[in-house]
């Protein structure tokens, strides 16, 4: 974090060359520029991908779907499920999410120990999003979790592309099933939807499915695992939240997302020449804004390196910097975290996190925990 702090002070807009010197991008490390670029979508475009370097539009769509599309296609695709991921709809799912949390915690409660990152943090969002998509329980879900982890590892590019392709194909298979026998799940909504008067193809639905799975699992899983790690490192705040759960849940969850910044960065391609914070940038260049840095901006957050579950206000960009690409599942993620931590505190009151055994995952795109061992008194299932 010290490196980002120095960039914010000395070079908030900095030209960065890729290690193999094949390309470069403009690095934006302050909160203000992150917000500005996120909202000016006519100038900063997504169709060439949201990574460190621009990609071809077709490849960008294959691996990111509507995430890597601009108006008019992006809002049309987003609107299909925008009415689903609302506070009102999710309120009707409170019992389902509570049940998911109890199922996940209950699956390990008799064991007395587990890997919190793998067995709890990953299983909660996997269970919720797969239930919403009507993915069969069992091996299919485990395979989707494995493929998601592979897909979001850009270091192994060839393996990542194969994983994206496998996720897309699984979604296409579900689309064909729902065309024959529609239900009330999200895939059935996609099958019935129209964009500009035409139904989505199986390929389009497969890509949409892949985006829902990858975004729905890893970002929330990362926030849950890192959040538990932060709480274990700040036991007084952990105790305070347990004793005042309802009062502190809102600010605690927002602070976990800010401090974790599960999505590390996003990129945009510049449509025409522009000046950002005094730095001229040419049309066609790639600009990359770092959420992980913007969320520690000293001009926005008092003592930004301090974890504080009572922090308010908290204008973090952990769910995106605003604008039409703001996280579609923001309300879902918040409610998943709310239910999981509540059930966890109630069910495993003596949960003990092994901080020495924790292993962080400093991913280029997704932050997270590789492992987070924990112990607790075994609880018999009711």
Short mmCIF file of C-alpha atoms in Angstrom, two decimals:
data_model
loop_
_atom_site.label_atom_id
_atom_site.label_comp_id
_atom_site.label_asym_id
_atom_site.label_seq_id
_atom_site.Cartn_x
_atom_site.Cartn_y
_atom_site.Cartn_z
CA UNK A 1 0.00 0.00 0.00
CA UNK A 2 2.97 2.32 0.53
CA UNK A 3 3.68 2.22 -3.22
CA UNK A 4 0.15 3.36 -4.04
CA UNK A 5 0.36 6.11 -1.41
CA UNK A 6 3.49 7.45 -3.07
CA UNK A 7 1.84 7.38 -6.50
CA UNK A 8 -1.17 9.27 -5.12
CA UNK A 9 1.16 11.97 -3.77
CA UNK A 10 3.68 12.24 -6.58
CA UNK A 11 2.27 10.74 -9.78
CA UNK A 12 -1.52 10.23 -9.56
CA UNK A 13 -1.57 9.74 -13.34
CA UNK A 14 1.45 7.67 -14.31
CA UNK A 15 2.49 5.92 -17.53
CA UNK A 16 3.20 2.25 -16.82
CA UNK A 17 4.96 -0.12 -19.25
CA UNK A 18 4.13 -3.82 -19.19
CA UNK A 19 7.03 -6.07 -18.08
CA UNK A 20 7.53 -7.46 -21.60
CA UNK A 21 7.38 -3.88 -22.94
CA UNK A 22 4.68 -4.91 -25.41
CA UNK A 23 2.20 -2.25 -24.25
CA UNK A 24 1.60 0.48 -21.71
CA UNK A 25 -1.30 1.96 -19.75
CA UNK A 26 -2.03 5.07 -17.69
CA UNK A 27 -2.34 4.29 -13.99
CA UNK A 28 -4.89 6.33 -11.98
CA UNK A 29 -4.49 5.93 -8.23
CA UNK A 30 -6.69 8.62 -6.66
CA UNK A 31 -10.33 8.41 -5.64
CA UNK A 32 -11.40 11.44 -7.70
CA UNK A 33 -10.10 10.13 -11.03
CA UNK A 34 -11.52 6.68 -10.32
CA UNK A 35 -14.97 8.20 -9.85
CA UNK A 36 -14.62 10.51 -12.84
CA UNK A 37 -13.51 7.88 -15.35
CA UNK A 38 -16.14 5.38 -14.14
CA UNK A 39 -18.95 7.83 -14.82
CA UNK A 40 -17.81 9.29 -18.17
CA UNK A 41 -18.65 6.26 -20.25
CA UNK A 42 -18.93 8.10 -23.56
CA UNK A 43 -15.25 9.09 -23.27
CA UNK A 44 -13.84 6.04 -21.49
CA UNK A 45 -15.07 2.89 -23.23
CA UNK A 46 -15.31 -0.74 -22.11
CA UNK A 47 -15.70 -2.75 -25.31
CA UNK A 48 -11.97 -3.44 -25.63
CA UNK A 49 -11.83 -4.99 -22.19
CA UNK A 50 -11.36 -3.80 -18.65
CA UNK A 51 -7.85 -5.11 -18.04
CA UNK A 52 -4.42 -3.51 -18.08
CA UNK A 53 -4.23 -3.64 -21.88
CA UNK A 54 -6.91 -3.42 -24.55
CA UNK A 55 -8.22 -6.62 -26.14
CA UNK A 56 -10.22 -7.35 -29.27
CA UNK A 57 -13.94 -6.64 -28.78
CA UNK A 58 -14.97 -10.26 -29.42
CA UNK A 59 -12.52 -11.72 -26.92
CA UNK A 60 -13.48 -9.02 -24.43
CA UNK A 61 -17.14 -10.04 -24.77
CA UNK A 62 -16.34 -13.75 -24.41
CA UNK A 63 -14.63 -13.23 -21.06
CA UNK A 64 -16.63 -10.32 -19.66
CA UNK A 65 -19.99 -10.17 -21.38
CA UNK A 66 -21.87 -6.94 -20.76
CA UNK A 67 -19.06 -5.83 -18.44
CA UNK A 68 -17.05 -5.24 -21.62
CA UNK A 69 -19.78 -3.53 -23.61
CA UNK A 70 -20.97 0.07 -23.87
CA UNK A 71 -24.29 1.74 -24.63
CA UNK A 72 -26.68 0.85 -26.14
CA UNK A 73 -25.93 -2.88 -25.65
CA UNK A 74 -24.69 -2.65 -22.06
CA UNK A 75 -27.79 -0.99 -20.57
CA UNK A 76 -30.05 -3.30 -22.60
CA UNK A 77 -28.28 -6.41 -21.25
CA UNK A 78 -28.06 -4.99 -17.75
CA UNK A 79 -31.77 -4.16 -17.62
CA UNK A 80 -32.73 -7.84 -18.03
CA UNK A 81 -31.75 -8.64 -14.45
CA UNK A 82 -31.55 -5.15 -12.95
CA UNK A 83 -35.07 -5.56 -11.53
CA UNK A 84 -34.01 -8.79 -9.84
CA UNK A 85 -31.07 -7.42 -7.87
CA UNK A 86 -33.06 -4.75 -6.03
CA UNK A 87 -33.52 -4.28 -2.27
CA UNK A 88 -37.26 -5.04 -2.61
CA UNK A 89 -36.71 -8.34 -4.44
CA UNK A 90 -33.89 -9.38 -2.16
CA UNK A 91 -36.08 -8.71 0.86
CA UNK A 92 -38.29 -11.51 -0.40
CA UNK A 93 -35.21 -13.76 -0.38
CA UNK A 94 -34.18 -13.11 3.21
CA UNK A 95 -35.34 -16.55 4.36
CA UNK A 96 -33.49 -18.22 1.49
CA UNK A 97 -30.24 -16.41 2.29
CA UNK A 98 -30.60 -17.19 5.98
CA UNK A 99 -31.11 -20.84 5.05
CA UNK A 100 -28.04 -20.75 2.80
CA UNK A 101 -25.91 -19.30 5.60
CA UNK A 102 -27.15 -21.92 8.08
CA UNK A 103 -26.51 -24.69 5.56
CA UNK A 104 -22.95 -23.52 4.90
CA UNK A 105 -22.06 -23.08 8.59
CA UNK A 106 -23.93 -26.25 9.54
CA UNK A 107 -21.88 -28.28 7.06
CA UNK A 108 -18.72 -27.64 9.11
CA UNK A 109 -20.12 -27.04 12.60
CA UNK A 110 -19.63 -30.65 13.79
CA UNK A 111 -16.01 -30.81 12.61
CA UNK A 112 -14.46 -28.38 15.08
CA UNK A 113 -12.09 -26.97 12.46
CA UNK A 114 -12.10 -25.98 8.79
CA UNK A 115 -10.58 -23.62 6.27
CA UNK A 116 -12.79 -20.55 6.56
CA UNK A 117 -11.80 -19.26 3.11
CA UNK A 118 -12.65 -22.50 1.29
CA UNK A 119 -15.36 -24.10 3.42
CA UNK A 120 -17.38 -21.04 4.45
CA UNK A 121 -16.49 -17.84 2.58
CA UNK A 122 -16.47 -19.55 -0.82
CA UNK A 123 -19.48 -21.77 -0.18
CA UNK A 124 -21.89 -18.99 0.81
CA UNK A 125 -21.94 -17.01 -2.47
CA UNK A 126 -21.60 -20.24 -4.47
CA UNK A 127 -24.73 -21.58 -2.80
CA UNK A 128 -26.74 -18.38 -3.23
CA UNK A 129 -25.94 -17.68 -6.90
CA UNK A 130 -26.26 -21.34 -7.92
CA UNK A 131 -29.64 -21.55 -6.20
CA UNK A 132 -30.75 -18.45 -8.12
CA UNK A 133 -29.55 -20.02 -11.37
CA UNK A 134 -30.94 -23.47 -10.48
CA UNK A 135 -27.56 -25.16 -10.92
CA UNK A 136 -27.87 -28.73 -9.60
CA UNK A 137 -26.33 -29.29 -6.17
CA UNK A 138 -23.20 -31.41 -5.93
CA UNK A 139 -20.32 -31.87 -8.36
CA UNK A 140 -21.54 -29.26 -10.85
CA UNK A 141 -21.26 -26.50 -8.27
CA UNK A 142 -17.81 -27.62 -7.16
CA UNK A 143 -16.66 -27.60 -10.78
CA UNK A 144 -18.06 -24.10 -11.37
CA UNK A 145 -16.17 -22.87 -8.29
CA UNK A 146 -12.96 -24.44 -9.59
CA UNK A 147 -13.40 -22.96 -13.07
CA UNK A 148 -14.14 -19.52 -11.62
CA UNK A 149 -10.86 -19.56 -9.71
CA UNK A 150 -8.98 -20.56 -12.88
CA UNK A 151 -10.76 -18.00 -15.06
CA UNK A 152 -9.91 -15.08 -12.78
CA UNK A 153 -6.21 -15.89 -12.70
CA UNK A 154 -4.79 -13.78 -15.56
CA UNK A 155 -1.23 -14.93 -14.82
CA UNK A 156 -2.04 -18.27 -16.49
CA UNK A 157 -3.62 -16.71 -19.57
CA UNK A 158 -4.21 -19.88 -21.64
CA UNK A 159 -5.70 -21.75 -18.67
CA UNK A 160 -7.84 -18.71 -17.81
CA UNK A 161 -9.31 -18.60 -21.34
CA UNK A 162 -10.07 -22.32 -21.26
CA UNK A 163 -11.89 -21.86 -17.95
CA UNK A 164 -13.94 -18.96 -19.32
CA UNK A 165 -14.86 -21.11 -22.31
CA UNK A 166 -15.94 -24.01 -20.09
CA UNK A 167 -18.13 -21.69 -17.98
CA UNK A 168 -19.69 -20.25 -21.13
CA UNK A 169 -20.46 -23.73 -22.47
CA UNK A 170 -22.04 -24.81 -19.19
CA UNK A 171 -24.30 -21.74 -19.34
CA UNK A 172 -25.21 -22.53 -22.95
CA UNK A 173 -26.25 -26.02 -21.86
CA UNK A 174 -28.50 -24.58 -19.17
CA UNK A 175 -30.01 -22.19 -21.73
CA UNK A 176 -30.96 -25.10 -23.98
CA UNK A 177 -32.54 -26.91 -21.01
CA UNK A 178 -34.59 -23.84 -20.02
CA UNK A 179 -35.84 -23.32 -23.56
CA UNK A 180 -37.34 -26.81 -23.35
CA UNK A 181 -38.54 -26.51 -19.75
CA UNK A 182 -38.54 -22.93 -18.39
CA UNK A 183 -38.71 -22.27 -14.66
CA UNK A 184 -38.48 -19.30 -12.30
CA UNK A 185 -34.68 -19.07 -12.13
CA UNK A 186 -32.37 -16.42 -13.59
CA UNK A 187 -31.46 -18.49 -16.65
CA UNK A 188 -35.15 -18.77 -17.54
CA UNK A 189 -35.40 -14.97 -17.30
CA UNK A 190 -32.50 -14.68 -19.74
CA UNK A 191 -34.12 -17.16 -22.13
CA UNK A 192 -37.36 -15.16 -22.12
CA UNK A 193 -35.67 -11.74 -22.42
CA UNK A 194 -35.46 -9.67 -25.59
CA UNK A 195 -32.87 -7.08 -26.65
CA UNK A 196 -34.01 -4.82 -29.49
CA UNK A 197 -36.88 -7.18 -30.20
CA UNK A 198 -34.73 -10.33 -30.48
CA UNK A 199 -34.15 -13.17 -28.04
CA UNK A 200 -30.67 -13.81 -26.71
CA UNK A 201 -28.76 -16.65 -28.35
CA UNK A 202 -27.50 -19.62 -26.35
CA UNK A 203 -24.02 -18.12 -26.69
CA UNK A 204 -25.17 -14.80 -25.24
CA UNK A 205 -26.88 -16.55 -22.32
CA UNK A 206 -23.80 -18.69 -21.71
CA UNK A 207 -21.64 -15.58 -21.45
CA UNK A 208 -24.19 -13.84 -19.21
CA UNK A 209 -24.27 -16.95 -17.00
CA UNK A 210 -20.47 -16.96 -16.77
CA UNK A 211 -20.43 -13.32 -15.66
CA UNK A 212 -23.04 -13.97 -12.98
CA UNK A 213 -21.07 -16.96 -11.68
CA UNK A 214 -17.61 -15.37 -11.67
CA UNK A 215 -18.77 -12.02 -10.29
CA UNK A 216 -21.23 -13.64 -7.91
CA UNK A 217 -18.74 -15.99 -6.28
CA UNK A 218 -15.26 -14.52 -6.10
CA UNK A 219 -15.88 -10.92 -5.04
CA UNK A 220 -18.24 -11.81 -2.19
CA UNK A 221 -16.09 -14.78 -1.18
CA UNK A 222 -13.06 -12.49 -1.03
CA UNK A 223 -14.91 -9.94 1.11
CA UNK A 224 -16.14 -12.61 3.53
CA UNK A 225 -12.73 -14.27 3.97
CA UNK A 226 -10.78 -11.04 4.22
CA UNK A 227 -13.44 -9.60 6.52
CA UNK A 228 -13.03 -12.52 8.92
CA UNK A 229 -9.27 -12.06 8.74
CA UNK A 230 -9.61 -8.35 9.59
CA UNK A 231 -11.93 -9.09 12.51
CA UNK A 232 -9.52 -11.68 13.91
CA UNK A 233 -6.72 -9.13 13.71
CA UNK A 234 -8.92 -6.59 15.56
CA UNK A 235 -10.56 -8.68 18.31
CA UNK A 236 -12.06 -5.69 20.15
CA UNK A 237 -13.98 -4.69 17.02
CA UNK A 238 -15.02 -8.31 16.44
CA UNK A 239 -16.41 -8.47 19.96
CA UNK A 240 -18.13 -5.11 19.55
CA UNK A 241 -19.88 -6.27 16.37
CA UNK A 242 -20.96 -9.58 17.91
CA UNK A 243 -22.51 -7.75 20.85
CA UNK A 244 -24.15 -5.05 18.70
CA UNK A 245 -24.78 -6.92 15.47
CA UNK A 246 -27.78 -5.07 14.06
CA UNK A 247 -26.45 -1.65 15.02
CA UNK A 248 -23.05 -2.17 13.38
CA UNK A 249 -23.81 -4.49 10.45
CA UNK A 250 -24.23 -1.68 7.91
CA UNK A 251 -21.01 0.19 8.63
CA UNK A 252 -19.03 -3.01 9.31
CA UNK A 253 -19.90 -4.53 5.93
CA UNK A 254 -19.05 -1.33 4.06
CA UNK A 255 -15.72 -1.08 5.88
CA UNK A 256 -14.86 -4.69 5.06
CA UNK A 257 -15.49 -4.01 1.36
CA UNK A 258 -13.42 -0.80 1.47
CA UNK A 259 -10.52 -2.37 3.33
CA UNK A 260 -10.54 -5.57 1.26
CA UNK A 261 -11.15 -3.97 -2.16
CA UNK A 262 -11.80 -7.41 -3.70
CA UNK A 263 -11.67 -6.04 -7.26
CA UNK A 264 -8.20 -4.55 -7.59
CA UNK A 265 -8.56 -2.49 -10.77
CA UNK A 266 -10.57 -1.81 -13.90
CA UNK A 267 -9.47 -0.44 -17.24
CA UNK A 268 -11.06 1.69 -19.97
CA UNK A 269 -9.98 2.71 -23.47
CA UNK A 270 -9.89 6.45 -24.18
CA UNK A 271 -12.23 7.38 -27.02
CA UNK A 272 -10.67 10.77 -27.85
CA UNK A 273 -7.79 12.92 -26.61
CA UNK A 274 -8.29 14.02 -23.02
CA UNK A 275 -6.44 15.64 -20.13
CA UNK A 276 -6.66 13.91 -16.72
CA UNK A 277 -5.27 15.78 -13.71
CA UNK A 278 -3.09 17.84 -16.04
CA UNK A 279 -1.74 14.86 -17.99
CA UNK A 280 -2.58 14.70 -21.74
CA UNK A 281 -3.72 11.22 -22.79
CA UNK A 282 -4.26 10.22 -26.41
CA UNK A 283 -7.27 8.53 -27.99
CA UNK A 284 -6.77 4.76 -28.02
CA UNK A 285 -4.71 4.66 -24.83
CA UNK A 286 -5.77 2.45 -21.94
CA UNK A 287 -6.40 4.02 -18.52
CA UNK A 288 -6.48 1.80 -15.44
CA UNK A 289 -8.02 2.96 -12.17
CA UNK A 290 -7.01 1.17 -9.00
CA UNK A 291 -9.89 0.60 -6.58
CA UNK A 292 -7.43 -0.75 -4.03
CA UNK A 293 -5.64 2.62 -4.04
CA UNK A 294 -8.71 4.85 -4.31
CA UNK A 295 -10.10 3.16 -1.19
CA UNK A 296 -7.05 4.32 0.78
CA UNK A 297 -7.04 7.89 -0.53
CA UNK A 298 -6.04 10.20 2.33
CA UNK A 299 -8.06 13.08 0.92
CA UNK A 300 -11.28 11.05 1.25
CA UNK A 301 -10.77 8.73 4.23
CA UNK A 302 -9.47 9.76 7.65
CA UNK A 303 -6.71 7.34 8.69
CA UNK A 304 -7.33 5.17 5.61
CA UNK A 305 -4.97 2.40 6.76
CA UNK A 306 -7.06 1.88 9.90
CA UNK A 307 -9.78 -0.79 9.87
CA UNK A 308 -12.83 0.71 11.59
CA UNK A 309 -16.22 -1.03 11.59
CA UNK A 310 -17.84 2.21 12.74
CA UNK A 311 -16.42 4.29 9.87
CA UNK A 312 -18.95 6.82 8.60
CA UNK A 313 -19.15 8.32 6.06
CA UNK A 314 -17.51 5.70 3.88
CA UNK A 315 -17.48 6.72 0.22
CA UNK A 316 -15.59 3.65 -0.94
CA UNK A 317 -15.44 2.35 -4.51
CA UNK A 318 -15.38 -1.34 -3.62
CA UNK A 319 -18.55 -1.89 -5.67
CA UNK A 320 -17.31 0.29 -8.52
CA UNK A 321 -16.88 4.00 -8.99
CA UNK A 322 -20.47 4.75 -9.96
CA UNK A 323 -21.97 5.18 -13.41
CA UNK A 324 -23.79 2.55 -15.50
CA UNK A 325 -21.18 -0.16 -14.83
CA UNK A 326 -21.66 0.02 -11.05
CA UNK A 327 -21.91 -3.46 -9.52
CA UNK A 328 -25.25 -5.06 -10.47
CA UNK A 329 -25.13 -7.40 -7.46
CA UNK A 330 -24.31 -4.79 -4.83
CA UNK A 331 -27.46 -5.41 -2.76
CA UNK A 332 -27.13 -9.18 -3.07
CA UNK A 333 -23.52 -9.10 -1.84
CA UNK A 334 -24.43 -6.94 1.15
CA UNK A 335 -27.26 -9.25 2.20
CA UNK A 336 -25.14 -12.38 1.79
CA UNK A 337 -22.49 -10.88 4.04
CA UNK A 338 -25.11 -9.74 6.54
CA UNK A 339 -26.63 -13.21 6.88
CA UNK A 340 -23.37 -15.16 6.89
CA UNK A 341 -21.70 -13.11 9.63
CA UNK A 342 -24.88 -13.09 11.74
CA UNK A 343 -25.30 -16.87 11.57
CA UNK A 344 -21.60 -17.37 12.11
CA UNK A 345 -21.53 -15.25 15.28
CA UNK A 346 -24.63 -17.04 16.63
CA UNK A 347 -23.58 -20.59 15.74
CA UNK A 348 -19.82 -20.60 16.39
CA UNK A 349 -19.38 -18.16 19.29
CA UNK A 350 -15.84 -19.33 20.11
CA UNK A 351 -14.56 -19.28 16.53
CA UNK A 352 -10.76 -18.93 16.61
CA UNK A 353 -8.94 -17.80 13.47
CA UNK A 354 -5.36 -19.02 12.97
CA UNK A 355 -3.74 -15.81 11.79
CA UNK A 356 -0.33 -17.47 11.48
CA UNK A 357 -1.78 -20.03 9.09
CA UNK A 358 -3.56 -17.48 6.92
CA UNK A 359 -2.41 -17.13 3.32
CA UNK A 360 -3.36 -14.06 1.32
CA UNK A 361 -3.90 -14.11 -2.43
CA UNK A 362 -2.54 -10.91 -3.93
CA UNK A 363 -4.21 -11.29 -7.30
CA UNK A 364 -3.75 -8.85 -10.14
CA UNK A 365 -7.52 -8.59 -10.63
CA UNK A 366 -9.15 -10.18 -7.56
CA UNK A 367 -7.83 -9.92 -3.98
CA UNK A 368 -8.57 -12.76 -1.62
CA UNK A 369 -7.49 -15.43 0.83
CA UNK A 370 -5.96 -18.73 -0.26
CA UNK A 371 -6.52 -20.26 3.15
CA UNK A 372 -7.75 -19.18 6.58
CA UNK A 373 -7.64 -22.05 9.10
CA UNK A 374 -10.00 -21.83 12.05
CA UNK A 375 -11.07 -23.83 15.11
CA UNK A 376 -14.26 -23.88 17.21
CA UNK A 377 -16.17 -26.07 19.61
CA UNK A 378 -18.00 -28.71 17.53
CA UNK A 379 -21.73 -28.05 17.38
CA UNK A 380 -24.17 -30.89 16.88
CA UNK A 381 -26.63 -30.37 14.07
CA UNK A 382 -30.21 -29.84 15.32
#
